[in-house]
Amino acid sequence: MRVQLSIVIAAATLAFSCQKQQPLPEQDLTPYTLEYGALPNPEVPIDNALTVQGVKLGRMLFYEPRLSGDNSMSCASCHRQEHAFSDTSQFSIGIHGLPGKRQAMSTVNMLWNKQGFFWDGRAEKLREQSLMPIEDELEMDASLDYVLAKLGSDTMYTNQFLRAFGTDQPSAHHLSLALEQFMNSIVSHRSKYDQFLAGTATLTEQEDRGRELFFAEYNPFFPDESGADCGHCHSGKTFDSPTYMNNGNDRFNRDKGRYSVTGDSADIGLMKTVTLRNIAITPPYMHDGLFNTLEEVVQHYNTGLQNSATLDAALAMTTQTGLMLSEQDVADLVAFLHTLTDEELVTDERYSSPF
């Protein structure tokens, strides 16, 4: 028995010795190849260029439930790939079963985001935004020190922090940079509309008429030529705008929006103008998740605007007549919006859980 015990102890000692002798991984700054098709050239943060190992770490952290207080919720819990990294609940439910205050925004094409993050823009950089839900008591409700302690006790993470940032000691700064890198790597550029622009797909008659309505300007003097004027606020190939605006749903929700950040009365009710890419698979809509369908959204702009002191000037012009869209116009416009869905995005393994 003593001989057998000695053999077991010797084997364990040898195994431990071999484990200790394994070299630590080295930092790897191999650039990450970003694919963005015909989208404009992105402005990658100078101090956080995308690397293979940085994006990998960010992907791990994005799907890591240990970022929450009770190890039950990850970033991906509210930003789901199958819904273009948004949430189909009106308000996401946190670890204590409590709803958030605004509808979860999509984390797609963040590199083309030009002005702040969150609906009210309270985070200047994506790395700042990435840490806020972790500490928010309605969301993941965890202290950063607690999260870093959990990550620091796992060699899978300490080794990956070493590969990505040259240190095996996780920090809040590097945690935020990794999450920023992964979210900046999520790009949507392969929709049917993108293929149409590239000459590799054809829009149906209904989709093409919807496209014309989308980009045609509102014209109260020539109703037959008047369009939905969506491109005024959702412009370019990113279908967004670096602006905040009051879109006329004040009567439904008294959220102060941008005003809560700036304190400027001109910003009361203003919210971030978000991209319309993948809009068909990201319901509900608006900052308060008020509308469940795209038809409801279009009808809001068509007939339901509520005038106020801060209503966007372009929208204010339409309050007397509405957009003058017929039921067929609405159907055609919605058909076009469906062509902005990137079917490959929702199954792309580069963005899925690594676990």
PDB file of N, CA and C in Angstrom, residues 10-80:
ATOM      1  N   ALA A  10       4.329  10.489  -6.438  1.00  0.00           N
ATOM      2  CA  ALA A  10       5.375  10.820  -7.394  1.00  0.00           C
ATOM      3  C   ALA A  10       4.790  11.242  -8.738  1.00  0.00           C
ATOM      4  N   ALA A  11       3.750  10.537  -9.144  1.00  0.00           N
ATOM      5  CA  ALA A  11       3.102  10.862 -10.422  1.00  0.00           C
ATOM      6  C   ALA A  11       2.463  12.240 -10.373  1.00  0.00           C
ATOM      7  N   ALA A  12       1.801  12.529  -9.239  1.00  0.00           N
ATOM      8  CA  ALA A  12       1.158  13.824  -9.078  1.00  0.00           C
ATOM      9  C   ALA A  12       2.185  14.943  -9.068  1.00  0.00           C
ATOM     10  N   THR A  13       3.307  14.682  -8.373  1.00  0.00           N
ATOM     11  CA  THR A  13       4.379  15.677  -8.310  1.00  0.00           C
ATOM     12  C   THR A  13       4.953  15.941  -9.691  1.00  0.00           C
ATOM     13  N   LEU A  14       5.141  14.859 -10.466  1.00  0.00           N
ATOM     14  CA  LEU A  14       5.686  14.985 -11.811  1.00  0.00           C
ATOM     15  C   LEU A  14       4.726  15.779 -12.707  1.00  0.00           C
ATOM     16  N   ALA A  15       3.452  15.471 -12.589  1.00  0.00           N
ATOM     17  CA  ALA A  15       2.448  16.165 -13.404  1.00  0.00           C
ATOM     18  C   ALA A  15       2.411  17.647 -13.057  1.00  0.00           C
ATOM     19  N   PHE A  16       2.490  17.940 -11.752  1.00  0.00           N
ATOM     20  CA  PHE A  16       2.464  19.340 -11.304  1.00  0.00           C
ATOM     21  C   PHE A  16       3.715  20.062 -11.785  1.00  0.00           C
ATOM     22  N   SER A  17       4.823  19.348 -11.739  1.00  0.00           N
ATOM     23  CA  SER A  17       6.083  19.932 -12.175  1.00  0.00           C
ATOM     24  C   SER A  17       6.049  20.254 -13.659  1.00  0.00           C
ATOM     25  N   CYS A  18       5.477  19.310 -14.439  1.00  0.00           N
ATOM     26  CA  CYS A  18       5.376  19.532 -15.880  1.00  0.00           C
ATOM     27  C   CYS A  18       4.451  20.707 -16.193  1.00  0.00           C
ATOM     28  N   GLN A  19       3.365  20.783 -15.408  1.00  0.00           N
ATOM     29  CA  GLN A  19       2.415  21.872 -15.599  1.00  0.00           C
ATOM     30  C   GLN A  19       3.072  23.218 -15.307  1.00  0.00           C
ATOM     31  N   LYS A  20       3.882  23.276 -14.257  1.00  0.00           N
ATOM     32  CA  LYS A  20       4.543  24.521 -13.894  1.00  0.00           C
ATOM     33  C   LYS A  20       5.554  24.940 -14.946  1.00  0.00           C
ATOM     34  N   GLN A  21       6.150  23.942 -15.614  1.00  0.00           N
ATOM     35  CA  GLN A  21       7.200  24.234 -16.579  1.00  0.00           C
ATOM     36  C   GLN A  21       6.656  24.674 -17.932  1.00  0.00           C
ATOM     37  N   GLN A  22       5.341  24.549 -18.134  1.00  0.00           N
ATOM     38  CA  GLN A  22       4.777  24.970 -19.402  1.00  0.00           C
ATOM     39  C   GLN A  22       4.949  26.476 -19.576  1.00  0.00           C
ATOM     40  N   PRO A  23       5.487  26.901 -20.702  1.00  0.00           N
ATOM     41  CA  PRO A  23       5.739  28.333 -20.902  1.00  0.00           C
ATOM     42  C   PRO A  23       4.429  29.111 -21.013  1.00  0.00           C
ATOM     43  N   LEU A  24       4.438  30.344 -20.505  1.00  0.00           N
ATOM     44  CA  LEU A  24       3.268  31.196 -20.635  1.00  0.00           C
ATOM     45  C   LEU A  24       3.146  31.673 -22.077  1.00  0.00           C
ATOM     46  N   PRO A  25       1.911  31.903 -22.549  1.00  0.00           N
ATOM     47  CA  PRO A  25       1.738  32.406 -23.914  1.00  0.00           C
ATOM     48  C   PRO A  25       2.323  33.811 -24.044  1.00  0.00           C
ATOM     49  N   GLU A  26       2.668  34.175 -25.247  1.00  0.00           N
ATOM     50  CA  GLU A  26       3.221  35.497 -25.511  1.00  0.00           C
ATOM     51  C   GLU A  26       2.164  36.396 -26.133  1.00  0.00           C
ATOM     52  N   GLN A  27       2.366  37.695 -25.969  1.00  0.00           N
ATOM     53  CA  GLN A  27       1.449  38.642 -26.581  1.00  0.00           C
ATOM     54  C   GLN A  27       1.511  38.517 -28.096  1.00  0.00           C
ATOM     55  N   ASP A  28       0.343  38.564 -28.720  1.00  0.00           N
ATOM     56  CA  ASP A  28       0.252  38.408 -30.175  1.00  0.00           C
ATOM     57  C   ASP A  28      -0.558  39.571 -30.736  1.00  0.00           C
ATOM     58  N   LEU A  29       0.084  40.459 -31.458  1.00  0.00           N
ATOM     59  CA  LEU A  29      -0.557  41.651 -31.996  1.00  0.00           C
ATOM     60  C   LEU A  29      -0.884  41.515 -33.478  1.00  0.00           C
ATOM     61  N   THR A  30      -1.146  40.288 -33.928  1.00  0.00           N
ATOM     62  CA  THR A  30      -1.530  40.065 -35.317  1.00  0.00           C
ATOM     63  C   THR A  30      -2.800  40.854 -35.632  1.00  0.00           C
ATOM     64  N   PRO A  31      -2.789  41.713 -36.635  1.00  0.00           N
ATOM     65  CA  PRO A  31      -3.972  42.518 -36.954  1.00  0.00           C
ATOM     66  C   PRO A  31      -5.164  41.640 -37.344  1.00  0.00           C
ATOM     67  N   TYR A  32      -6.332  42.048 -36.925  1.00  0.00           N
ATOM     68  CA  TYR A  32      -7.564  41.352 -37.293  1.00  0.00           C
ATOM     69  C   TYR A  32      -8.034  41.886 -38.641  1.00  0.00           C
ATOM     70  N   THR A  33      -8.368  40.981 -39.540  1.00  0.00           N
ATOM     71  CA  THR A  33      -8.839  41.382 -40.864  1.00  0.00           C
ATOM     72  C   THR A  33     -10.328  41.708 -40.803  1.00  0.00           C
ATOM     73  N   LEU A  34     -10.647  42.962 -40.997  1.00  0.00           N
ATOM     74  CA  LEU A  34     -12.031  43.428 -40.911  1.00  0.00           C
ATOM     75  C   LEU A  34     -12.639  43.468 -42.302  1.00  0.00           C
ATOM     76  N   GLU A  35     -13.786  42.821 -42.448  1.00  0.00           N
ATOM     77  CA  GLU A  35     -14.508  42.815 -43.718  1.00  0.00           C
ATOM     78  C   GLU A  35     -15.706  43.754 -43.614  1.00  0.00           C
ATOM     79  N   TYR A  36     -15.814  44.695 -44.547  1.00  0.00           N
ATOM     80  CA  TYR A  36     -16.936  45.622 -44.476  1.00  0.00           C
ATOM     81  C   TYR A  36     -17.509  45.981 -45.841  1.00  0.00           C
ATOM     82  N   GLY A  37     -17.176  45.189 -46.850  1.00  0.00           N
ATOM     83  CA  GLY A  37     -17.801  45.338 -48.147  1.00  0.00           C
ATOM     84  C   GLY A  37     -17.693  46.746 -48.704  1.00  0.00           C
ATOM     85  N   ALA A  38     -18.841  47.307 -49.116  1.00  0.00           N
ATOM     86  CA  ALA A  38     -18.870  48.633 -49.721  1.00  0.00           C
ATOM     87  C   ALA A  38     -19.177  49.740 -48.723  1.00  0.00           C
ATOM     88  N   LEU A  39     -19.165  49.418 -47.430  1.00  0.00           N
ATOM     89  CA  LEU A  39     -19.367  50.456 -46.429  1.00  0.00           C
ATOM     90  C   LEU A  39     -18.185  51.428 -46.449  1.00  0.00           C
ATOM     91  N   PRO A  40     -18.378  52.649 -45.986  1.00  0.00           N
ATOM     92  CA  PRO A  40     -17.254  53.601 -45.947  1.00  0.00           C
ATOM     93  C   PRO A  40     -16.117  53.067 -45.079  1.00  0.00           C
ATOM     94  N   ASN A  41     -14.912  53.522 -45.353  1.00  0.00           N
ATOM     95  CA  ASN A  41     -13.782  53.102 -44.534  1.00  0.00           C
ATOM     96  C   ASN A  41     -14.018  53.511 -43.076  1.00  0.00           C
ATOM     97  N   PRO A  42     -13.918  52.556 -42.154  1.00  0.00           N
ATOM     98  CA  PRO A  42     -14.202  52.872 -40.747  1.00  0.00           C
ATOM     99  C   PRO A  42     -13.039  53.579 -40.073  1.00  0.00           C
ATOM    100  N   GLU A  43     -13.346  54.293 -39.009  1.00  0.00           N
ATOM    101  CA  GLU A  43     -12.318  54.940 -38.201  1.00  0.00           C
ATOM    102  C   GLU A  43     -12.064  54.079 -36.964  1.00  0.00           C
ATOM    103  N   VAL A  44     -11.074  53.200 -37.055  1.00  0.00           N
ATOM    104  CA  VAL A  44     -10.731  52.318 -35.946  1.00  0.00           C
ATOM    105  C   VAL A  44      -9.987  53.122 -34.891  1.00  0.00           C
ATOM    106  N   PRO A  45     -10.347  52.984 -33.613  1.00  0.00           N
ATOM    107  CA  PRO A  45      -9.646  53.736 -32.565  1.00  0.00           C
ATOM    108  C   PRO A  45      -8.137  53.537 -32.640  1.00  0.00           C
ATOM    109  N   ILE A  46      -7.398  54.628 -32.663  1.00  0.00           N
ATOM    110  CA  ILE A  46      -5.942  54.551 -32.777  1.00  0.00           C
ATOM    111  C   ILE A  46      -5.342  53.790 -31.603  1.00  0.00           C
ATOM    112  N   ASP A  47      -5.933  53.956 -30.423  1.00  0.00           N
ATOM    113  CA  ASP A  47      -5.376  53.321 -29.231  1.00  0.00           C
ATOM    114  C   ASP A  47      -5.994  51.954 -28.937  1.00  0.00           C
ATOM    115  N   ASN A  48      -6.752  51.408 -29.893  1.00  0.00           N
ATOM    116  CA  ASN A  48      -7.316  50.071 -29.688  1.00  0.00           C
ATOM    117  C   ASN A  48      -7.571  49.398 -31.028  1.00  0.00           C
ATOM    118  N   ALA A  49      -6.490  49.263 -31.793  1.00  0.00           N
ATOM    119  CA  ALA A  49      -6.594  48.584 -33.082  1.00  0.00           C
ATOM    120  C   ALA A  49      -7.030  47.132 -32.878  1.00  0.00           C
ATOM    121  N   LEU A  50      -7.797  46.616 -33.828  1.00  0.00           N
ATOM    122  CA  LEU A  50      -8.295  45.248 -33.700  1.00  0.00           C
ATOM    123  C   LEU A  50      -7.162  44.253 -33.955  1.00  0.00           C
ATOM    124  N   THR A  51      -6.994  43.319 -33.017  1.00  0.00           N
ATOM    125  CA  THR A  51      -6.034  42.231 -33.192  1.00  0.00           C
ATOM    126  C   THR A  51      -6.779  40.907 -33.077  1.00  0.00           C
ATOM    127  N   VAL A  52      -6.196  39.862 -33.617  1.00  0.00           N
ATOM    128  CA  VAL A  52      -6.830  38.540 -33.566  1.00  0.00           C
ATOM    129  C   VAL A  52      -7.099  38.125 -32.129  1.00  0.00           C
ATOM    130  N   GLN A  53      -6.100  38.297 -31.269  1.00  0.00           N
ATOM    131  CA  GLN A  53      -6.242  37.854 -29.883  1.00  0.00           C
ATOM    132  C   GLN A  53      -7.138  38.799 -29.075  1.00  0.00           C
ATOM    133  N   GLY A  54      -7.129  40.088 -29.392  1.00  0.00           N
ATOM    134  CA  GLY A  54      -7.997  41.027 -28.698  1.00  0.00           C
ATOM    135  C   GLY A  54      -9.460  40.774 -29.009  1.00  0.00           C
ATOM    136  N   VAL A  55      -9.769  40.541 -30.284  1.00  0.00           N
ATOM    137  CA  VAL A  55     -11.141  40.237 -30.692  1.00  0.00           C
ATOM    138  C   VAL A  55     -11.585  38.906 -30.083  1.00  0.00           C
ATOM    139  N   LYS A  56     -10.669  37.944 -30.047  1.00  0.00           N
ATOM    140  CA  LYS A  56     -11.006  36.645 -29.454  1.00  0.00           C
ATOM    141  C   LYS A  56     -11.359  36.793 -27.978  1.00  0.00           C
ATOM    142  N   LEU A  57     -10.561  37.556 -27.248  1.00  0.00           N
ATOM    143  CA  LEU A  57     -10.842  37.783 -25.828  1.00  0.00           C
ATOM    144  C   LEU A  57     -12.176  38.507 -25.661  1.00  0.00           C
ATOM    145  N   GLY A  58     -12.410  39.516 -26.485  1.00  0.00           N
ATOM    146  CA  GLY A  58     -13.666  40.248 -26.403  1.00  0.00           C
ATOM    147  C   GLY A  58     -14.863  39.360 -26.679  1.00  0.00           C
ATOM    148  N   ARG A  59     -14.713  38.461 -27.614  1.00  0.00           N
ATOM    149  CA  ARG A  59     -15.794  37.507 -27.928  1.00  0.00           C
ATOM    150  C   ARG A  59     -16.063  36.595 -26.737  1.00  0.00           C
ATOM    151  N   MET A  60     -15.010  36.122 -26.101  1.00  0.00           N
ATOM    152  CA  MET A  60     -15.170  35.285 -24.905  1.00  0.00           C
ATOM    153  C   MET A  60     -15.910  36.048 -23.815  1.00  0.00           C
ATOM    154  N   LEU A  61     -15.507  37.287 -23.601  1.00  0.00           N
ATOM    155  CA  LEU A  61     -16.105  38.102 -22.539  1.00  0.00           C
ATOM    156  C   LEU A  61     -17.549  38.465 -22.864  1.00  0.00           C
ATOM    157  N   PHE A  62     -17.851  38.697 -24.135  1.00  0.00           N
ATOM    158  CA  PHE A  62     -19.205  39.065 -24.546  1.00  0.00           C
ATOM    159  C   PHE A  62     -20.196  37.961 -24.195  1.00  0.00           C
ATOM    160  N   TYR A  63     -19.742  36.720 -24.257  1.00  0.00           N
ATOM    161  CA  TYR A  63     -20.608  35.571 -23.970  1.00  0.00           C
ATOM    162  C   TYR A  63     -20.378  34.995 -22.570  1.00  0.00           C
ATOM    163  N   GLU A  64     -19.634  35.698 -21.729  1.00  0.00           N
ATOM    164  CA  GLU A  64     -19.260  35.185 -20.413  1.00  0.00           C
ATOM    165  C   GLU A  64     -20.271  35.611 -19.342  1.00  0.00           C
ATOM    166  N   PRO A  65     -21.045  34.667 -18.776  1.00  0.00           N
ATOM    167  CA  PRO A  65     -22.025  35.023 -17.735  1.00  0.00           C
ATOM    168  C   PRO A  65     -21.385  35.443 -16.414  1.00  0.00           C
ATOM    169  N   ARG A  66     -20.094  35.160 -16.236  1.00  0.00           N
ATOM    170  CA  ARG A  66     -19.439  35.573 -14.991  1.00  0.00           C
ATOM    171  C   ARG A  66     -19.220  37.080 -14.911  1.00  0.00           C
ATOM    172  N   LEU A  67     -19.574  37.791 -15.965  1.00  0.00           N
ATOM    173  CA  LEU A  67     -19.534  39.248 -15.893  1.00  0.00           C
ATOM    174  C   LEU A  67     -20.702  39.799 -15.080  1.00  0.00           C
ATOM    175  N   SER A  68     -21.644  38.941 -14.739  1.00  0.00           N
ATOM    176  CA  SER A  68     -22.788  39.373 -13.937  1.00  0.00           C
ATOM    177  C   SER A  68     -22.612  38.966 -12.482  1.00  0.00           C
ATOM    178  N   GLY A  69     -23.428  39.563 -11.626  1.00  0.00           N
ATOM    179  CA  GLY A  69     -23.293  39.322 -10.195  1.00  0.00           C
ATOM    180  C   GLY A  69     -23.558  37.902  -9.770  1.00  0.00           C
ATOM    181  N   ASP A  70     -24.499  37.219 -10.442  1.00  0.00           N
ATOM    182  CA  ASP A  70     -24.830  35.848 -10.044  1.00  0.00           C
ATOM    183  C   ASP A  70     -24.434  34.822 -11.102  1.00  0.00           C
ATOM    184  N   ASN A  71     -23.580  35.210 -12.045  1.00  0.00           N
ATOM    185  CA  ASN A  71     -23.068  34.311 -13.089  1.00  0.00           C
ATOM    186  C   ASN A  71     -24.163  33.766 -14.006  1.00  0.00           C
ATOM    187  N   SER A  72     -25.235  34.536 -14.181  1.00  0.00           N
ATOM    188  CA  SER A  72     -26.343  34.042 -14.999  1.00  0.00           C
ATOM    189  C   SER A  72     -26.538  34.811 -16.298  1.00  0.00           C
ATOM    190  N   MET A  73     -25.894  35.967 -16.429  1.00  0.00           N
ATOM    191  CA  MET A  73     -26.183  36.834 -17.569  1.00  0.00           C
ATOM    192  C   MET A  73     -24.903  37.337 -18.220  1.00  0.00           C
ATOM    193  N   SER A  74     -24.887  37.305 -19.529  1.00  0.00           N
ATOM    194  CA  SER A  74     -23.765  37.845 -20.291  1.00  0.00           C
ATOM    195  C   SER A  74     -24.264  39.006 -21.150  1.00  0.00           C
ATOM    196  N   CYS A  75     -23.357  39.671 -21.830  1.00  0.00           N
ATOM    197  CA  CYS A  75     -23.759  40.726 -22.761  1.00  0.00           C
ATOM    198  C   CYS A  75     -24.699  40.158 -23.828  1.00  0.00           C
ATOM    199  N   ALA A  76     -24.393  38.924 -24.249  1.00  0.00           N
ATOM    200  CA  ALA A  76     -25.180  38.280 -25.298  1.00  0.00           C
ATOM    201  C   ALA A  76     -26.589  37.925 -24.849  1.00  0.00           C
ATOM    202  N   SER A  77     -26.864  37.981 -23.554  1.00  0.00           N
ATOM    203  CA  SER A  77     -28.216  37.693 -23.076  1.00  0.00           C
ATOM    204  C   SER A  77     -29.209  38.713 -23.596  1.00  0.00           C
ATOM    205  N   CYS A  78     -28.753  39.952 -23.770  1.00  0.00           N
ATOM    206  CA  CYS A  78     -29.627  41.028 -24.240  1.00  0.00           C
ATOM    207  C   CYS A  78     -29.271  41.494 -25.647  1.00  0.00           C
ATOM    208  N   HIS A  79     -28.162  41.002 -26.172  1.00  0.00           N
ATOM    209  CA  HIS A  79     -27.742  41.362 -27.527  1.00  0.00           C
ATOM    210  C   HIS A  79     -27.502  40.056 -28.279  1.00  0.00           C
ATOM    211  N   ARG A  80     -28.589  39.516 -28.833  1.00  0.00           N
ATOM    212  CA  ARG A  80     -28.585  38.163 -29.397  1.00  0.00           C
ATOM    213  C   ARG A  80     -28.294  38.188 -30.889  1.00  0.00           C
TER     214      ARG A  80
END
